[in-house]
Amino acid sequence: MGLTSHKVLALTALIAVVMMVGTVWLWPRLAKKTWQAVLGRIGALLATQLTVLAALGLVANNYFAFYSSWDDLLGIGDTGPVVIHNKADASGRLMVETMGQAAVKGGGAMGREPGQSGEIRRIRIDGAVSRLSTEGYVYLPPQYFQPEYAQKQFPAVIVSTGFPGIAENLITRFNYPGAALKLLQEGRMQPTVMVLVRPSPALPQDTECEDVPNGPQSDTYFTKDVPSAIQASYRVSSDPQAWAFMGNSTGGYCALKLAMRHPDVFPTAVALSAYYDAADDPTTGDLFGGSKQRRDEANLMWRLKNLPQPKVSVLLAGTKKGDGSYRQETEAFVDAVQNPMNVSYSMLENGGHNFETWSALLPSSLEWLSQHLKVPNQTV
């Protein structure tokens, strides 16, 4: 049974209930002063607490999708370099592999026909340069399947979750496809291809979208491999003005950093509750090979103050209260931005670092994003 299986959760909850009832039932017999009784009480309490914590942990994991499998949890999955086997287009660029498809639900979905609501495809994107690979989803808007758009190219946005979330969260927790479709029907967003991924293609390590010395080249994967594969597989523009990166939490940090580092790839970025410096914990390991310079360059405030600011447009979205020091850090970031960089920001009065807050920020953020995406010499 899988880690996120309802059967595992139900069985664990049942064991926790049995342990609690058993402890209450046996407690009078253990209320003695012998060493056997003392050990019995300790064992009963520990067993009860462990089973209750396990049940609560499974509930939290199933809701927030921190880990998708036992291998993911234990860090024993195969996360090394992948063998590239996807077919290539005429120019030799690797194409994504389609592994399944699903209809759009919620939002403005009108039916199962792709020409009505678009289509969600489960895909795998192998990296020709980085040799990394990740699974995710692509959302193709309804216009992609309509005859009058057959010769049109579309703008594209890479959307990333936080770490260690899974790409499925972007559909089940956010419903990016449904939100985009509703805005499209209201005339507040142009038809856009969305590539929905998680922020690290080298699990279980949290790479923070870095090219790690002698390690995973995640920056290269997102700035070279993913755009190349998407352009080879779908009718999307290759012009940078038609591309953006968007994400929440870790994904938001990646969006800002990759845009600031590679304005020629992502001149537009949207960050929901992003932080402004790379994490440093057991999940990241040493991302910088001991280099202070590399560490500094991963700090977005340091970049603003010490490097030429790039010609990019970024949106920072979050809350004034309820998300730690987010407001203060964001205000400091905004104050440090100078031309030619452009920054916009929006904040809810209250909200935590969670899906409810990000879902509330999503419609206005997508609308802002759409206003900045442009396919040159074409009206889409």
GROMACS .gro file of N, CA, C and O in nm, residues 33 62 123 154 182 193 221 291 331 368:
model
   40
   33LYS      N    1   0.397  -0.048   4.176
   33LYS     CA    2   0.527   0.013   4.195
   33LYS      C    3   0.641  -0.082   4.155
   33LYS      O    4   0.758  -0.053   4.183
   62ASN      N    5  -0.106   1.365   0.344
   62ASN     CA    6  -0.206   1.349   0.239
   62ASN      C    7  -0.265   1.482   0.196
   62ASN      O    8  -0.300   1.500   0.080
  123ILE      N    9   0.305   1.458  -1.815
  123ILE     CA   10   0.423   1.448  -1.901
  123ILE      C   11   0.550   1.421  -1.820
  123ILE      O   12   0.552   1.437  -1.697
  154PHE      N   13   0.158   3.017  -2.891
  154PHE     CA   14   0.105   3.059  -2.762
  154PHE      C   15   0.217   3.098  -2.667
  154PHE      O   16   0.329   3.046  -2.676
  182LYS      N   17  -1.122   3.009  -1.635
  182LYS     CA   18  -1.224   3.106  -1.592
  182LYS      C   19  -1.183   3.248  -1.630
  182LYS      O   20  -1.265   3.326  -1.681
  193VAL      N   21  -0.013   2.836  -2.251
  193VAL     CA   22   0.028   2.700  -2.218
  193VAL      C   23   0.098   2.703  -2.083
  193VAL      O   24   0.189   2.784  -2.061
  221TYR      N   25   1.857   2.296  -1.606
  221TYR     CA   26   1.738   2.219  -1.642
  221TYR      C   27   1.620   2.311  -1.670
  221TYR      O   28   1.551   2.297  -1.772
  291SER      N   29   3.156   2.789  -0.179
  291SER     CA   30   3.188   2.919  -0.237
  291SER      C   31   3.099   3.029  -0.177
  291SER      O   32   2.977   3.025  -0.192
  331GLU      N   33   0.888   4.429   0.150
  331GLU     CA   34   0.899   4.574   0.141
  331GLU      C   35   1.044   4.616   0.120
  331GLU      O   36   1.073   4.710   0.044
  368TRP      N   37  -0.226   3.955  -1.397
  368TRP     CA   38  -0.106   4.039  -1.411
  368TRP      C   39  -0.007   3.971  -1.505
  368TRP      O   40   0.051   4.035  -1.594
   0.00000   0.00000   0.00000
